[in-house]
Amino acid sequence: MGLLSDPVRRRALARLVLRLNAPLCVLSYVAGIAWFLALAFPPLTQRTYMSENAMGSTMVEEHFAGGDRARSLARDFAAHRRKSGALPVAWLERTMRSVGLEVYTQSFSRKLPFPDETHERYMVSGINVYGILRAPRAASTESLVLTVPCGPDSTNSQAVGLMLALAAHFRGQIYWAKDIIFLVTEHDLLGTEAWLEAYHDVNVTGMQSSPLQGRAGAIQAAVALELSSDVVTSLDVAVEGLNGQLPNLDLLNLFQTFCQKGGLLCTLQGKLQPQDWTSIDGPLQSVQTLLLMVLQQASGRPHGAHGLFLRYRVEALTLRGINSFRQYKYDLVAVGKALEGMFRKLNHLLERLHQSFFFYLLPALSRFVSIGLYMPAAGFLLLVLGLKALELWMQLHEAGVGPEEAGGTSGSSPPYPPTQGVGLASLVAPLLVSQAMGLALYVLPVLGQHVAAQHFPVAEAEAVVLTLLAIYAAGLALPHNTHRVVSTQAPDRGWMALKLVALIYLALQLACITLTNFSLGFLLAASMVPAAAVTKPSGPRPLYAALLVLTSPAASLLGSLFLWRELQEAPLSLAEGWQLFLAALAQGVLEHHTYGALLFPLLALGLYPCWLLFWNVLFWK
Amino acid sequence: MAAPLALVLVVAVTVRAALFRSSLAEFISERVEVVSPLSSWKRVVEGLSLLDLGVSPYSGAVFHETPLIIYLFHFLIDYAELVFMITDALTAIALYFAIQDFNKVVFKKQKLLLELDQYAPDVAELIRTPMEMRYIPLKVAMFYLLNPYTILSCVAKSTCAINNTLIAFFILATMKGSAFLSAIFLALATYQSLYPLTLFVPGLLYLLQRQYIPVKVKSKAFWIFSWEYAMMYVGSLVVVVCLSFFLLSSWDFIPAVYGFMEHPIFFMFIQIAIIAIFKSYPTVGDVALYMAFFPVWNHLYRFLRNIFVLACIIIICSLLFPVLWHLWIYAGSANSNFFYAITLTFNIGQILLISDYFYAFLRREYYLTHGLYLTTKDGTEAMLVLK
């Protein structure tokens, strides 16, 4: 008979789960963390390879030689920009038209939820300029995009110059099968989001933008360029996009191929990949790279204009020129040739990039870990929650002496009625209160910023952040009040039922998060699972309370900021760290409202109420 | 054609005889994939011995065969292996002739359509020729006889083989156009297990087609023929059921063969759940219908064994449906396999839930009649095991 139906085997299994629960949980957690760390080492990583047939076997010869022209255009752009203070739209239009593109503009405006430090005002408006290079003999059904985001702080003028020089060069070629759109956006990512929304005719973020006059077909791939110097020592690539979405690995492989072909150095996170894997340095650096990528992906921020393209199923990358202390420097011609090669190969695509991986982690630029290999790490962590929940269920129902094996326990009352009694009614109150606190955390800071700014000497951005922290801390004070709402029937079992529900709730949320954004799910699981598993009202309460506070979502965010700067070899002092934390909170709220980033709602509406339930369990009387 | 068929029959009988004599026969007849409580040979033997003792075979709720089967084997118990080999051979021969006729009909229809110029001009290579259709009946007989599934069922002496023979003869009779024989065989097949009832409509449609009677509501010939066929079918069924009554002088076989007469609502609940699980395009609305019944079976809660794990599976799958749909359709990163895996897991959860309820129901019935606190003869706690 089956395992689940044979009573003898069931009892053995139940005894196993109950007795070995703590060791199994610890083992599972350690296995999860160890598996994750082992991902950076050679047996679990693979070398990258080009999967798309259309991009693999063709040879291209790059002829771009417009380095001087790019530099002069960049100087012109910078001068005009300094003069006008905003994007020199008229100059851009004139230049693009002289190069031979079809030029269009798009104006957009957005009312920010609160003025942040970069914009300093509520209303942000700007104009995007884009030129379309029509493919000579094709039907304008598909297109590629080369975008240069220009914000108020970064001038990015060399990128504009290079883009225009490339446009002039491309215009003279006859082999283009897809249209190429050269896009210059204002206000960095806000302009990019406005353009994308208007291009795809949707309105997800409440942007007001004028409709686009010219379109070019479905976008197959996009490259965002950021260059601030005439010479570069290496090209850095950023892959993490909005909500942790990643472009197809083939695009990264393409970039790497062309950098190697031109002898251009390519870096990931600013560092060259380790050459020797035999000594300990190589794997250590790959662990560092892996952790940095995980942290960046977990934050859910678009680390470049490419991050916003991914939502519309357009594979995109951001390339940044780095000018650092190295002897050999490359000029704009080298960068231009690499871009030309990439676009020529993308021109060969017959269908959207879909052959290679969409879910991967990068311990180094030419090595990756696929989802099949990294998912078990998260699985082990969630197994801990499952084991704990199973143990609680069995304790609640005393499965060893269950009602169906009704032999010698006629003396004790069957556990069925009290569990049912304490089951639903007394659990509803803590759940509702926690969820209400989460809702308050989500809604109140932005709504109440004016009230707060009136009564306290703070700016609106600071008001939002401080309200956030205040509501978060207020949640900690709650548990002493919810008990009066809770009925006191069988109080001993009440906390077990509540903990069971909280464990299942946490496991469900983490499972859903891990599937869409593995890094976020893994980090949250790694921090919250131990505290969630050990919490109970009896035992050393201050210790458990400290553990729970240290692993709450906000504390995890603070800790990960410190870790992030530590890994980037620019460690923070405590004061700086706190400032960065406040800035990160403001950024999180702002990005949720402007781009639809999901980190803030997930933490506020999902994980914070769940964490409050555990806090409730800890302080159960 | 006779020689190759005879050769195949000889080979099939040899294989079966060899397996019957080997030690695998015992092992195979215990396998749950081959025999079910409704078709197991062990239970037939049990019923026969109960009959010999003068007790009704249906007391004890072990035996689920029909009285005609009992009487058939009452006389043929010594030749059981031979009987099963002969039934397999009969099924193969019936299918052989049925498919032969079917091929003739198909070819005739094709010829008619060709002459009427109903086909497109350049489809010469799609037209079927008698040459290529020549070996199909032999292949059908071979497929049935030499299929490992058939061989295993025969060696296990599962009464499913007899049901197969009856259905094969029904098909042969329908192909030959004899409405009377077709109705009789269908009645016998339905009598043994209820499901061949669904073959009534296809059989009727083919017989109508064969006589060129159009299937229109206004056509008188259609109604007359359908009425005749239905009457023959129902009549045969009634005759067979009454005969069974006279054989055993009781109606006991009806609950044993067709089951759950005392609890039709629970039966209905299980059937609705099975429909929701196995229909072609299930949605959560189908699930919602049978889930509404759960409070009715509240009293079974204490006997449910896996309710926690199953509730978790169903909740997790429900939450993962939209996540994986988003990943597949909107993010474009996953593919249909992800979504399909969750569908499968959800169905597994539902199936386990239904079987859990079934078990709980049977258990409570058992306790009601035999007492809640069971002890074995020497006073220790007894354990209830479902076999």
Short mmCIF file of N, CA and C in Angstrom, two decimals, chain A residues 340-454:
data_model
loop_
_atom_site.label_atom_id
_atom_site.label_comp_id
_atom_site.label_asym_id
_atom_site.label_seq_id
_atom_site.Cartn_x
_atom_site.Cartn_y
_atom_site.Cartn_z
N GLU A 340 28.61 48.23 -34.01
CA GLU A 340 28.23 47.92 -35.38
C GLU A 340 28.13 46.41 -35.57
N GLY A 341 29.11 45.68 -35.06
CA GLY A 341 29.08 44.23 -35.17
C GLY A 341 27.84 43.65 -34.51
N MET A 342 27.51 44.17 -33.29
CA MET A 342 26.35 43.66 -32.59
C MET A 342 25.09 43.90 -33.39
N PHE A 343 24.97 45.10 -33.94
CA PHE A 343 23.74 45.38 -34.67
C PHE A 343 23.65 44.59 -35.97
N ARG A 344 24.79 44.36 -36.60
CA ARG A 344 24.75 43.55 -37.81
C ARG A 344 24.30 42.14 -37.51
N LYS A 345 24.79 41.58 -36.38
CA LYS A 345 24.36 40.23 -36.05
C LYS A 345 22.90 40.21 -35.63
N LEU A 346 22.46 41.24 -34.91
CA LEU A 346 21.05 41.28 -34.52
C LEU A 346 20.16 41.41 -35.75
N ASN A 347 20.72 42.03 -36.78
CA ASN A 347 20.00 42.17 -38.04
C ASN A 347 19.66 40.81 -38.64
N HIS A 348 20.49 39.80 -38.32
CA HIS A 348 20.30 38.48 -38.92
C HIS A 348 19.19 37.69 -38.25
N LEU A 349 18.67 38.17 -37.13
CA LEU A 349 17.70 37.38 -36.38
C LEU A 349 16.45 37.13 -37.18
N LEU A 350 15.98 35.88 -37.16
CA LEU A 350 14.75 35.54 -37.85
C LEU A 350 13.55 35.61 -36.90
N GLU A 351 13.79 35.35 -35.63
CA GLU A 351 12.71 35.47 -34.66
C GLU A 351 13.32 36.03 -33.39
N ARG A 352 12.45 36.37 -32.43
CA ARG A 352 12.96 36.94 -31.20
C ARG A 352 13.92 35.98 -30.52
N LEU A 353 14.84 36.51 -29.75
CA LEU A 353 15.78 35.67 -29.01
C LEU A 353 15.01 34.81 -28.03
N HIS A 354 15.09 33.52 -28.19
CA HIS A 354 14.38 32.66 -27.26
C HIS A 354 15.13 31.37 -27.00
N GLN A 355 16.24 31.15 -27.70
CA GLN A 355 16.89 29.86 -27.58
C GLN A 355 17.64 29.70 -26.28
N SER A 356 18.26 30.79 -25.83
CA SER A 356 19.13 30.67 -24.67
C SER A 356 18.34 30.93 -23.39
N PHE A 357 19.07 30.99 -22.28
CA PHE A 357 18.41 31.04 -20.99
C PHE A 357 17.85 32.41 -20.68
N PHE A 358 16.71 32.43 -20.02
CA PHE A 358 16.16 33.66 -19.49
C PHE A 358 16.42 33.80 -18.01
N PHE A 359 16.63 32.68 -17.35
CA PHE A 359 16.89 32.70 -15.91
C PHE A 359 18.28 32.16 -15.68
N TYR A 360 19.17 33.00 -15.18
CA TYR A 360 20.53 32.56 -14.97
C TYR A 360 21.17 33.46 -13.93
N LEU A 361 22.31 33.03 -13.41
CA LEU A 361 23.13 33.87 -12.54
C LEU A 361 24.52 33.91 -13.15
N LEU A 362 25.22 35.03 -12.98
CA LEU A 362 26.53 35.18 -13.62
C LEU A 362 27.62 35.26 -12.58
N PRO A 363 28.37 34.19 -12.35
CA PRO A 363 29.53 34.32 -11.46
C PRO A 363 30.68 35.04 -12.16
N ALA A 364 30.68 35.03 -13.49
CA ALA A 364 31.69 35.75 -14.26
C ALA A 364 31.05 36.04 -15.60
N LEU A 365 31.73 36.86 -16.41
CA LEU A 365 31.06 37.29 -17.64
C LEU A 365 30.85 36.14 -18.61
N SER A 366 31.79 35.20 -18.63
CA SER A 366 31.61 34.11 -19.58
C SER A 366 31.21 32.82 -18.90
N ARG A 367 30.72 32.90 -17.67
CA ARG A 367 30.20 31.71 -17.02
C ARG A 367 28.83 32.01 -16.46
N PHE A 368 27.98 31.01 -16.48
CA PHE A 368 26.64 31.23 -15.96
C PHE A 368 26.16 29.99 -15.23
N VAL A 369 25.13 30.20 -14.40
CA VAL A 369 24.49 29.08 -13.70
C VAL A 369 23.03 29.09 -14.13
N SER A 370 22.53 27.99 -14.60
CA SER A 370 21.16 27.99 -15.09
C SER A 370 20.17 27.70 -13.97
N ILE A 371 18.91 27.92 -14.26
CA ILE A 371 17.88 27.84 -13.23
C ILE A 371 17.78 26.45 -12.63
N GLY A 372 18.02 25.43 -13.46
CA GLY A 372 17.92 24.08 -12.94
C GLY A 372 18.93 23.80 -11.86
N LEU A 373 20.06 24.54 -11.89
CA LEU A 373 21.09 24.28 -10.89
C LEU A 373 20.95 25.17 -9.68
N TYR A 374 20.39 26.36 -9.83
CA TYR A 374 20.34 27.20 -8.64
C TYR A 374 19.02 27.11 -7.87
N MET A 375 17.98 26.63 -8.48
CA MET A 375 16.70 26.56 -7.79
C MET A 375 16.70 25.64 -6.57
N PRO A 376 17.42 24.50 -6.58
CA PRO A 376 17.39 23.67 -5.36
C PRO A 376 17.83 24.42 -4.11
N ALA A 377 18.67 25.43 -4.25
CA ALA A 377 19.07 26.17 -3.05
C ALA A 377 17.85 26.78 -2.38
N ALA A 378 17.01 27.43 -3.18
CA ALA A 378 15.79 28.01 -2.61
C ALA A 378 14.85 26.91 -2.12
N GLY A 379 14.84 25.78 -2.84
CA GLY A 379 13.98 24.68 -2.43
C GLY A 379 14.33 24.18 -1.05
N PHE A 380 15.64 24.05 -0.77
CA PHE A 380 16.04 23.60 0.57
C PHE A 380 15.60 24.57 1.64
N LEU A 381 15.69 25.87 1.34
CA LEU A 381 15.29 26.83 2.36
C LEU A 381 13.80 26.75 2.63
N LEU A 382 12.99 26.60 1.57
CA LEU A 382 11.56 26.53 1.78
C LEU A 382 11.14 25.21 2.42
N LEU A 383 11.99 24.18 2.25
CA LEU A 383 11.69 22.89 2.89
C LEU A 383 11.65 23.03 4.40
N VAL A 384 12.49 23.93 4.93
CA VAL A 384 12.49 24.14 6.38
C VAL A 384 11.11 24.57 6.84
N LEU A 385 10.51 25.52 6.10
CA LEU A 385 9.18 26.00 6.47
C LEU A 385 8.17 24.87 6.39
N GLY A 386 8.30 24.04 5.35
CA GLY A 386 7.37 22.94 5.20
C GLY A 386 7.48 21.95 6.35
N LEU A 387 8.72 21.63 6.74
CA LEU A 387 8.91 20.68 7.84
C LEU A 387 8.33 21.23 9.13
N LYS A 388 8.59 22.52 9.38
CA LYS A 388 8.07 23.12 10.61
C LYS A 388 6.55 23.10 10.62
N ALA A 389 5.95 23.42 9.47
CA ALA A 389 4.49 23.45 9.39
C ALA A 389 3.93 22.06 9.64
N LEU A 390 4.56 21.05 9.05
CA LEU A 390 4.10 19.68 9.24
C LEU A 390 4.19 19.28 10.70
N GLU A 391 5.30 19.67 11.35
CA GLU A 391 5.45 19.33 12.76
C GLU A 391 4.36 19.97 13.59
N LEU A 392 4.06 21.26 13.30
CA LEU A 392 3.02 21.94 14.07
C LEU A 392 1.67 21.29 13.86
N TRP A 393 1.38 20.90 12.61
CA TRP A 393 0.10 20.27 12.32
C TRP A 393 -0.03 18.98 13.12
N MET A 394 1.06 18.22 13.12
CA MET A 394 0.99 16.95 13.85
C MET A 394 0.85 17.18 15.34
N GLN A 395 1.54 18.20 15.85
CA GLN A 395 1.40 18.48 17.27
C GLN A 395 -0.02 18.92 17.59
N LEU A 396 -0.60 19.70 16.67
CA LEU A 396 -1.97 20.15 16.91
C LEU A 396 -2.94 18.99 16.89
N HIS A 397 -2.65 17.99 16.09
CA HIS A 397 -3.58 16.88 15.98
C HIS A 397 -3.11 15.62 16.67
N GLU A 398 -1.95 15.70 17.31
CA GLU A 398 -1.38 14.56 18.01
C GLU A 398 -1.51 13.31 17.17
N ALA A 399 -0.86 13.37 16.01
CA ALA A 399 -1.04 12.33 15.00
C ALA A 399 -0.56 10.98 15.48
N GLY A 400 0.33 10.95 16.46
CA GLY A 400 0.78 9.66 16.92
C GLY A 400 -0.33 8.87 17.59
N VAL A 401 -1.28 9.60 18.14
CA VAL A 401 -2.40 8.92 18.79
C VAL A 401 -3.67 9.47 18.19
N GLY A 402 -3.82 9.36 16.88
CA GLY A 402 -4.90 10.01 16.18
C GLY A 402 -6.25 9.37 16.44
N PRO A 403 -7.30 10.02 16.01
CA PRO A 403 -8.65 9.48 16.24
C PRO A 403 -8.91 8.23 15.43
N GLU A 404 -8.16 8.04 14.34
CA GLU A 404 -8.45 6.85 13.55
C GLU A 404 -7.84 5.60 14.14
N GLU A 405 -6.70 5.74 14.78
CA GLU A 405 -6.17 4.57 15.51
C GLU A 405 -6.69 4.65 16.92
N ALA A 406 -7.93 4.42 17.10
CA ALA A 406 -8.58 4.73 18.37
C ALA A 406 -8.50 3.58 19.33
N GLY A 407 -7.28 3.18 19.68
CA GLY A 407 -7.13 2.04 20.58
C GLY A 407 -7.05 2.46 22.02
N GLY A 408 -5.85 2.87 22.46
CA GLY A 408 -5.68 3.04 23.89
C GLY A 408 -5.85 4.44 24.39
N THR A 409 -6.34 5.32 23.57
CA THR A 409 -6.43 6.69 24.04
C THR A 409 -7.85 7.09 24.35
N SER A 410 -8.62 6.16 24.78
CA SER A 410 -10.00 6.53 25.09
C SER A 410 -10.05 7.49 26.26
N GLY A 411 -8.96 7.54 27.02
CA GLY A 411 -8.96 8.44 28.17
C GLY A 411 -8.85 9.89 27.76
N SER A 412 -7.93 10.21 26.90
CA SER A 412 -7.74 11.63 26.54
C SER A 412 -8.84 12.05 25.58
N SER A 413 -9.19 13.30 25.70
CA SER A 413 -10.26 13.77 24.80
C SER A 413 -9.72 13.87 23.40
N PRO A 414 -10.51 13.53 22.42
CA PRO A 414 -10.03 13.62 21.04
C PRO A 414 -9.68 15.07 20.71
N PRO A 415 -8.60 15.29 20.06
CA PRO A 415 -8.13 16.66 19.85
C PRO A 415 -8.95 17.43 18.83
N TYR A 416 -9.85 16.81 18.20
CA TYR A 416 -10.56 17.48 17.10
C TYR A 416 -11.37 18.70 17.53
N PRO A 417 -12.19 18.65 18.56
CA PRO A 417 -13.00 19.85 18.84
C PRO A 417 -12.17 21.07 19.26
N PRO A 418 -11.19 20.98 20.19
CA PRO A 418 -10.53 22.22 20.58
C PRO A 418 -9.79 22.86 19.41
N THR A 419 -9.16 22.04 18.56
CA THR A 419 -8.45 22.64 17.44
C THR A 419 -9.39 23.40 16.54
N GLN A 420 -10.52 22.77 16.29
CA GLN A 420 -11.50 23.45 15.46
C GLN A 420 -11.93 24.74 16.12
N GLY A 421 -12.14 24.67 17.46
CA GLY A 421 -12.62 25.87 18.15
C GLY A 421 -11.62 27.00 18.09
N VAL A 422 -10.35 26.66 18.35
CA VAL A 422 -9.36 27.73 18.35
C VAL A 422 -8.97 28.07 16.93
N GLY A 423 -9.38 27.17 16.02
CA GLY A 423 -8.91 27.31 14.65
C GLY A 423 -9.19 28.64 14.00
N LEU A 424 -10.45 28.89 13.67
CA LEU A 424 -10.68 29.98 12.74
C LEU A 424 -10.91 31.33 13.41
N ALA A 425 -11.75 31.35 14.45
CA ALA A 425 -12.18 32.64 14.98
C ALA A 425 -11.01 33.45 15.53
N SER A 426 -10.13 32.80 16.30
CA SER A 426 -9.09 33.58 16.93
C SER A 426 -7.93 33.89 15.99
N LEU A 427 -7.91 33.25 14.83
CA LEU A 427 -6.82 33.55 13.91
C LEU A 427 -7.16 34.74 13.03
N VAL A 428 -8.44 34.98 12.84
CA VAL A 428 -8.84 36.04 11.93
C VAL A 428 -8.35 37.39 12.41
N ALA A 429 -8.42 37.63 13.74
CA ALA A 429 -8.05 38.94 14.25
C ALA A 429 -6.59 39.30 13.99
N PRO A 430 -5.62 38.44 14.38
CA PRO A 430 -4.23 38.82 14.09
C PRO A 430 -3.98 38.99 12.60
N LEU A 431 -4.58 38.14 11.78
CA LEU A 431 -4.37 38.24 10.34
C LEU A 431 -4.86 39.59 9.82
N LEU A 432 -6.07 39.96 10.24
CA LEU A 432 -6.63 41.21 9.75
C LEU A 432 -5.81 42.40 10.21
N VAL A 433 -5.40 42.36 11.49
CA VAL A 433 -4.65 43.50 12.01
C VAL A 433 -3.31 43.63 11.29
N SER A 434 -2.62 42.50 11.10
CA SER A 434 -1.33 42.56 10.40
C SER A 434 -1.50 43.07 8.99
N GLN A 435 -2.50 42.54 8.31
CA GLN A 435 -2.72 42.97 6.93
C GLN A 435 -3.07 44.45 6.87
N ALA A 436 -3.83 44.93 7.87
CA ALA A 436 -4.17 46.36 7.91
C ALA A 436 -2.92 47.21 8.11
N MET A 437 -2.00 46.73 8.96
CA MET A 437 -0.76 47.46 9.15
C MET A 437 0.03 47.52 7.86
N GLY A 438 0.05 46.39 7.13
CA GLY A 438 0.75 46.37 5.85
C GLY A 438 0.14 47.37 4.89
N LEU A 439 -1.19 47.41 4.87
CA LEU A 439 -1.88 48.34 3.98
C LEU A 439 -1.54 49.78 4.35
N ALA A 440 -1.50 50.04 5.68
CA ALA A 440 -1.16 51.39 6.13
C ALA A 440 0.26 51.73 5.70
N LEU A 441 1.16 50.78 5.82
CA LEU A 441 2.55 51.01 5.42
C LEU A 441 2.64 51.33 3.94
N TYR A 442 1.77 50.71 3.15
CA TYR A 442 1.81 50.93 1.70
C TYR A 442 1.20 52.26 1.31
N VAL A 443 0.11 52.62 1.95
CA VAL A 443 -0.66 53.75 1.47
C VAL A 443 -0.33 55.06 2.17
N LEU A 444 -0.15 55.00 3.51
CA LEU A 444 -0.07 56.25 4.26
C LEU A 444 1.12 57.17 3.97
N PRO A 445 2.35 56.61 3.79
CA PRO A 445 3.47 57.55 3.64
C PRO A 445 3.29 58.55 2.50
N VAL A 446 2.87 58.07 1.34
CA VAL A 446 2.72 59.01 0.22
C VAL A 446 1.51 59.90 0.41
N LEU A 447 0.42 59.32 0.98
CA LEU A 447 -0.78 60.11 1.17
C LEU A 447 -0.58 61.21 2.20
N GLY A 448 0.18 60.85 3.25
CA GLY A 448 0.25 61.79 4.38
C GLY A 448 1.46 62.69 4.35
N GLN A 449 2.14 62.81 3.19
CA GLN A 449 3.39 63.55 3.20
C GLN A 449 3.16 65.04 3.46
N HIS A 450 2.08 65.57 2.96
CA HIS A 450 1.84 67.00 3.17
C HIS A 450 1.54 67.31 4.62
N VAL A 451 0.73 66.45 5.23
CA VAL A 451 0.40 66.64 6.64
C VAL A 451 1.67 66.59 7.47
N ALA A 452 2.50 65.60 7.16
CA ALA A 452 3.74 65.46 7.93
C ALA A 452 4.67 66.64 7.70
N ALA A 453 4.75 67.11 6.42
CA ALA A 453 5.65 68.23 6.13
C ALA A 453 5.17 69.50 6.81
N GLN A 454 3.85 69.61 7.05
CA GLN A 454 3.34 70.81 7.71
C GLN A 454 3.72 70.85 9.17
#
